[in-house]
Coordinates of C-alpha atoms in Angstrom, one line a residue:
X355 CA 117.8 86.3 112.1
X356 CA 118.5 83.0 110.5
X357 CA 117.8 82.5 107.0
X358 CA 114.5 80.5 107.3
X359 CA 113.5 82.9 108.9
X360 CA 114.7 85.7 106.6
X361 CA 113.4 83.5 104.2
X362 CA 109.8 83.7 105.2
X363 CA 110.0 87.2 105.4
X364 CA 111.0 88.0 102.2
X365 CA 107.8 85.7 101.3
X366 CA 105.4 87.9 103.4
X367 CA 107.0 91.1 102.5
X368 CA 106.7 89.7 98.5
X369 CA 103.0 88.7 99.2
X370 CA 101.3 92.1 101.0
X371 CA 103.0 93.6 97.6
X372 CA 101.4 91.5 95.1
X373 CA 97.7 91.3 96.9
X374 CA 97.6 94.9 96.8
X375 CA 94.8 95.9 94.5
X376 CA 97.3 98.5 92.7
X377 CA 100.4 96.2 92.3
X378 CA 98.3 93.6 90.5
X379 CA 97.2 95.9 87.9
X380 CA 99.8 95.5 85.9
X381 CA 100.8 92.6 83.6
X382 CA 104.0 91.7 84.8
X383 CA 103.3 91.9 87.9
X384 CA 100.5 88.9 87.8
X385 CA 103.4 87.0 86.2
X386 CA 106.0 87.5 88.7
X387 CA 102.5 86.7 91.4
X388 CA 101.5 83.5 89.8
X389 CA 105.0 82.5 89.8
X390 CA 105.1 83.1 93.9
X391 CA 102.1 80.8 93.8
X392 CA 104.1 77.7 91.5
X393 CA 107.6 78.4 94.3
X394 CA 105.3 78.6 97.5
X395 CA 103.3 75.8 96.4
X396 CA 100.0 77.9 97.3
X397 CA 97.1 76.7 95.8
X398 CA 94.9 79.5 97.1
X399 CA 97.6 82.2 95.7
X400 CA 97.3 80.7 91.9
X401 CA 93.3 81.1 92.4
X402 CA 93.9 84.3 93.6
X403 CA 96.5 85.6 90.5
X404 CA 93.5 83.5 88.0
X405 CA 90.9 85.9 89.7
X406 CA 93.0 89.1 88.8
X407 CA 93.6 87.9 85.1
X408 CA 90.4 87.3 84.5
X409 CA 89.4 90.8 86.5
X410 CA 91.5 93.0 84.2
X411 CA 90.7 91.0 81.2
X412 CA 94.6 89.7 80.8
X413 CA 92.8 85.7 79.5
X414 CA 94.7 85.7 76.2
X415 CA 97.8 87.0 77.7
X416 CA 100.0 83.6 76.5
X417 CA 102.5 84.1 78.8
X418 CA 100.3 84.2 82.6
X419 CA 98.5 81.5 80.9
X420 CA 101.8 79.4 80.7
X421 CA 101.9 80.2 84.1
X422 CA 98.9 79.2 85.1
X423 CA 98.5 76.0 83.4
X424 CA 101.4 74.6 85.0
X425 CA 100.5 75.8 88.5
X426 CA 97.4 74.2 88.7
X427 CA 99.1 71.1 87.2
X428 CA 101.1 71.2 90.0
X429 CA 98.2 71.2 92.1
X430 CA 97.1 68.0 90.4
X431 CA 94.3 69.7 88.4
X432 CA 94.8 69.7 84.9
X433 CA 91.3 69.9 84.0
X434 CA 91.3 73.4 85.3
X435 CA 94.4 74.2 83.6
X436 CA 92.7 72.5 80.7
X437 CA 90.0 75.4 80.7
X438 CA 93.4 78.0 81.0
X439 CA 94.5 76.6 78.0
X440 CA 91.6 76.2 76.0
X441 CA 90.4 79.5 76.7
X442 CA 93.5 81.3 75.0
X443 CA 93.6 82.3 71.3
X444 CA 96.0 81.6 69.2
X445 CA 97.9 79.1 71.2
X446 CA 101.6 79.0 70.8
X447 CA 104.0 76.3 71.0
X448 CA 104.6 77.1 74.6
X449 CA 101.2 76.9 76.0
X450 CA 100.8 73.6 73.6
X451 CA 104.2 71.9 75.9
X452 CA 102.6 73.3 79.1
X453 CA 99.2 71.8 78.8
X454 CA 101.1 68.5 77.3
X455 CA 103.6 68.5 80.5
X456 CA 100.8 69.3 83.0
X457 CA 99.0 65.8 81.7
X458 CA 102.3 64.4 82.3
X459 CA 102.9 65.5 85.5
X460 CA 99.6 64.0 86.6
X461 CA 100.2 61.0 84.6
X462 CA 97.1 61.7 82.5
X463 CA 99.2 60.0 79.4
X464 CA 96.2 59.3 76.7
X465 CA 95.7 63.1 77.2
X466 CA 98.7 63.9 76.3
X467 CA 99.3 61.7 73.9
X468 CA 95.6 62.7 72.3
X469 CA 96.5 66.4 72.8
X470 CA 100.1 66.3 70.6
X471 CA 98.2 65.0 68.0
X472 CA 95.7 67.8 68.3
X473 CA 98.5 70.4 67.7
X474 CA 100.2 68.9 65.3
X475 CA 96.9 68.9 62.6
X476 CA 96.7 72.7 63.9
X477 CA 100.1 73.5 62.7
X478 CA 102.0 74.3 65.6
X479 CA 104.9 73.3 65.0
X480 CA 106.1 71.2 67.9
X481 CA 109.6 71.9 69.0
X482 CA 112.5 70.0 71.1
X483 CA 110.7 70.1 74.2
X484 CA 107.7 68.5 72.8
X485 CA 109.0 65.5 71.5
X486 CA 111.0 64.9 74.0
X487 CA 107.8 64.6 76.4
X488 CA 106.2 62.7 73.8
X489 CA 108.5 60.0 73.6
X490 CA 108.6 59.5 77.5
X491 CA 105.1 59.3 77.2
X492 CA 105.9 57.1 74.9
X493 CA 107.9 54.9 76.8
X494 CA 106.1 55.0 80.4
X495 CA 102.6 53.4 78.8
X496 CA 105.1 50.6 76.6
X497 CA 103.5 52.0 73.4
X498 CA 106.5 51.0 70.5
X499 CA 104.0 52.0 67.6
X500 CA 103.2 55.7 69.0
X501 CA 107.2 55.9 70.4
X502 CA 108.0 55.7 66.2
X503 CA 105.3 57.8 65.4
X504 CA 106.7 60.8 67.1
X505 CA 110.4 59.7 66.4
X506 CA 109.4 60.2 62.6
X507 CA 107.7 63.3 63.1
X508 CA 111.0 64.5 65.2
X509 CA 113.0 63.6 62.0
X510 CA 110.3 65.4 59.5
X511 CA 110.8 68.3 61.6
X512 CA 114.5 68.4 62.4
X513 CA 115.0 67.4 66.0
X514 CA 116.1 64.0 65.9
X515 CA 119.3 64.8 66.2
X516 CA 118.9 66.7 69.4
X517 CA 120.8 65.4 72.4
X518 CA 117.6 65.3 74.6
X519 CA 115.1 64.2 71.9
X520 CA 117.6 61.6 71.2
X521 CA 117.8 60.3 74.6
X522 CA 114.1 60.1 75.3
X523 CA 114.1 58.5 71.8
X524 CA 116.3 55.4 73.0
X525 CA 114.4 55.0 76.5
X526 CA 111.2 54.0 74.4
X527 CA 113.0 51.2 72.1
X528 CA 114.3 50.0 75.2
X529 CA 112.1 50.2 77.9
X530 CA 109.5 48.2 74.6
X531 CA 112.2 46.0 74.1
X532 CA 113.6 47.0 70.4
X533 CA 117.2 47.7 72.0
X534 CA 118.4 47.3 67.9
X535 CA 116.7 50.2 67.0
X536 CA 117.7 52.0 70.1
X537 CA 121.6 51.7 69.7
X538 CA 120.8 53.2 65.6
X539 CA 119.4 56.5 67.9
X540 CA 122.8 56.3 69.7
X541 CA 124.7 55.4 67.1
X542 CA 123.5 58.5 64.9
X543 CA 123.9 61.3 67.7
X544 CA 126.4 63.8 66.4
X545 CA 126.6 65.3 70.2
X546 CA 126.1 62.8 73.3
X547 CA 126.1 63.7 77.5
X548 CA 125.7 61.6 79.9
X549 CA 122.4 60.6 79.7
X550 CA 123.1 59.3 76.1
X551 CA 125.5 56.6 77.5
X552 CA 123.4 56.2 80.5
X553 CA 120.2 55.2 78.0
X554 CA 122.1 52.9 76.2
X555 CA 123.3 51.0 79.5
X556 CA 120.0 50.5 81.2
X557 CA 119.3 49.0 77.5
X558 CA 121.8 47.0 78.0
X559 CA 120.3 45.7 81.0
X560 CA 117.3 45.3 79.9
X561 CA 118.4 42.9 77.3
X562 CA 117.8 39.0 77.1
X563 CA 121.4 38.8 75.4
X564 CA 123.6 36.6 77.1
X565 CA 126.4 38.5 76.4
X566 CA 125.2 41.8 77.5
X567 CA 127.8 42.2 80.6
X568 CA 130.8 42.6 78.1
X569 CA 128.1 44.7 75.7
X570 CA 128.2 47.0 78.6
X571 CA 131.6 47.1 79.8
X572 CA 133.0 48.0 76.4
X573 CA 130.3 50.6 76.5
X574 CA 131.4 52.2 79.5
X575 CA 135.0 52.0 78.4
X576 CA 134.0 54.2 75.6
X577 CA 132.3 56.4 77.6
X578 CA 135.2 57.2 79.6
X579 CA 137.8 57.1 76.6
X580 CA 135.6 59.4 74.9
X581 CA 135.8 62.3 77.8
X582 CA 132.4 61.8 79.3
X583 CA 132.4 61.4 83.0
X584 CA 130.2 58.9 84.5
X585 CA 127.2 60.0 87.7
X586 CA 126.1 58.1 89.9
X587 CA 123.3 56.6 87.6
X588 CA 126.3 55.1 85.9
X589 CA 128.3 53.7 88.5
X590 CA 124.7 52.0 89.3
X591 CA 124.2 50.4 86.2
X592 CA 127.8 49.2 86.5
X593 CA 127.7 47.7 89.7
X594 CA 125.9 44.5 89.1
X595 CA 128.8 43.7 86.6
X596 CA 131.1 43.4 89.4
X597 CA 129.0 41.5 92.5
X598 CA 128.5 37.7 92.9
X599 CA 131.2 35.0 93.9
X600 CA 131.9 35.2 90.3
X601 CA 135.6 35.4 89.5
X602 CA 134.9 36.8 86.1
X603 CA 132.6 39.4 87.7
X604 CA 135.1 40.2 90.1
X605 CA 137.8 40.8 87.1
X606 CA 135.5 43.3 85.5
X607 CA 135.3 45.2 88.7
X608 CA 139.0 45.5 89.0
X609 CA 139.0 46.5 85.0
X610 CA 136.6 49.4 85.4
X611 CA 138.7 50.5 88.9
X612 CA 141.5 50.8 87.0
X613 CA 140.2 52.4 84.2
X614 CA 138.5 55.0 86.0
X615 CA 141.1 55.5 88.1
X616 CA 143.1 56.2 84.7
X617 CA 141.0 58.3 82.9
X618 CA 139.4 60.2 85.8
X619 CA 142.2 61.1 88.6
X620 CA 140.8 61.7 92.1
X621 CA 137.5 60.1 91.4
X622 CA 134.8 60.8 93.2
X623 CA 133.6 59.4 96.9
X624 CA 130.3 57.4 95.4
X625 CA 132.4 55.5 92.9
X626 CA 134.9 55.1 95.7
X627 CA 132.8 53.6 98.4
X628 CA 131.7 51.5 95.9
X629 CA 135.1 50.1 95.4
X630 CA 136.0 49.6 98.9
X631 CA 132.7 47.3 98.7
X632 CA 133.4 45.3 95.5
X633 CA 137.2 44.2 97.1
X634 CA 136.6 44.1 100.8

């Protein structure tokens, strides 16, 4: 037996268990089914699990209707997970970021944007995870007033100097063109990964500023003098630095081989391939 095949199986075996009246008596096991229904992508099996919740009267169980909010977001029907949600009493911050993402997910952004509000005059306090979906919402609908709303809130309530609040932070000044404002959110991170550096050189990009190639080379240099190893998002933004009949471009190619070369021994076959392009 091959393992697709041992694969589906497993599935079948795993589904006869959970459809059997007994099994789904149980709380945890309408979790582990509505769960089955999210990984098998099964529509008619989240239905199903929403039928037995609402059978053994499990409705303000928070943690199946987590579940069951994002599976029928997943479905792309977040007005049903909408009656999940508001069908739950007292709503905690969890089911507040799963309602929030499945608008997201479905691109249903004054939704989500409306709902955040919403929660914050209830006094749920709205954690990492929440502002960091609120400032890609943010910055998908180009919206610089509400991207420094919630970047205020995220310093009233202490996240701002989370890694990934950060991040999502500096997307929205640059992706609405206040890169300034987005190199302060850099420039204040205590902690940085690669998605940090990776922020600030799209920015970079996305600049008007003449000088913006040697804004981003020195950029990169730092991230690789300060220990960070680039991915193939940054070898990407890196490339259009180097390409062209231009000698100058063709010198900062050769800079960032050697670099890299330096500070990264045996480097990897993307960044490679990418050199054997840039000097062919």
């Amino acid at each position: 037996m091959n393992l697709s095949s041992a694969r589906k199986t497993f599935t079948l075996k795993t589904l006869r268990y959970y459809t059997c009246a007994t099994a789904l008596h149980q709380p945890p096991n309408l979790h582990h089914f509505v769960q089955l229904s999210i990984a098998n992508r099964s529509l008619l099996l989240a239905q199903q699990a929403h039928a037995r919740v609402l059978t053994h009267g499990l409705r303000q169980d928070p943690f199946t209707a987590t579940k069951l909010i994002s599976a029928y977001a997943l479905f792309g029907d977040p007005s049903k997970s909408k009656l999940v949600f508001d069908s739950v009493e007292p709503k905690n911050a969890y089911l507040w970021n799963s309602m929030i993402s499945g608008y997201v997910r479905n691109c249903v952004y004054n939704e989500a944007y409306e709902l955040f509000i919403e929660m914050c005059y209830c006094n749920v306090l709205p954690d990492d995870y929440t502002f960091a979906t609120m400032a890609k919402v943010s910055g998908e609908v180009g919206d610089l007033g509400a991207g420094k709303w919630v970047h205020g809130k995220s310093i009233r309530a202490g996240f701002v100097m989370d890694t990934v609040v950060a991040n999502s932070l500096m997307s929205v000044y640059c992706k609405c063109g206040d890169f300034g404002e987005g190199r302060k959110v850099f420039d204040e991170m205590p902690e940085r990964n690669v998605g940090s550096w990776n922020v600030l050189m799209a920015g970079y990009r996305s600049t008007t500023d003449h000088d913006f190639d040697k804004g981003l080379l020195e950029t990169a240099k730092c991230m690789m003098m300060s220990g960070v190893k680039p991915d193939g998002f940054t070898v990407s933004s890196l490339l259009p630095l180097c390409g062209g009949d231009d000698s100058g471009k063709l010198d900062y190619g050769r800079e960032l081989h050697c670099l890299y070369c330096e500070v990264w021994i045996g480097f990897e076959f993307g960044f490679g391939c990418s050199s054997w392009v840039l000097f062919d």
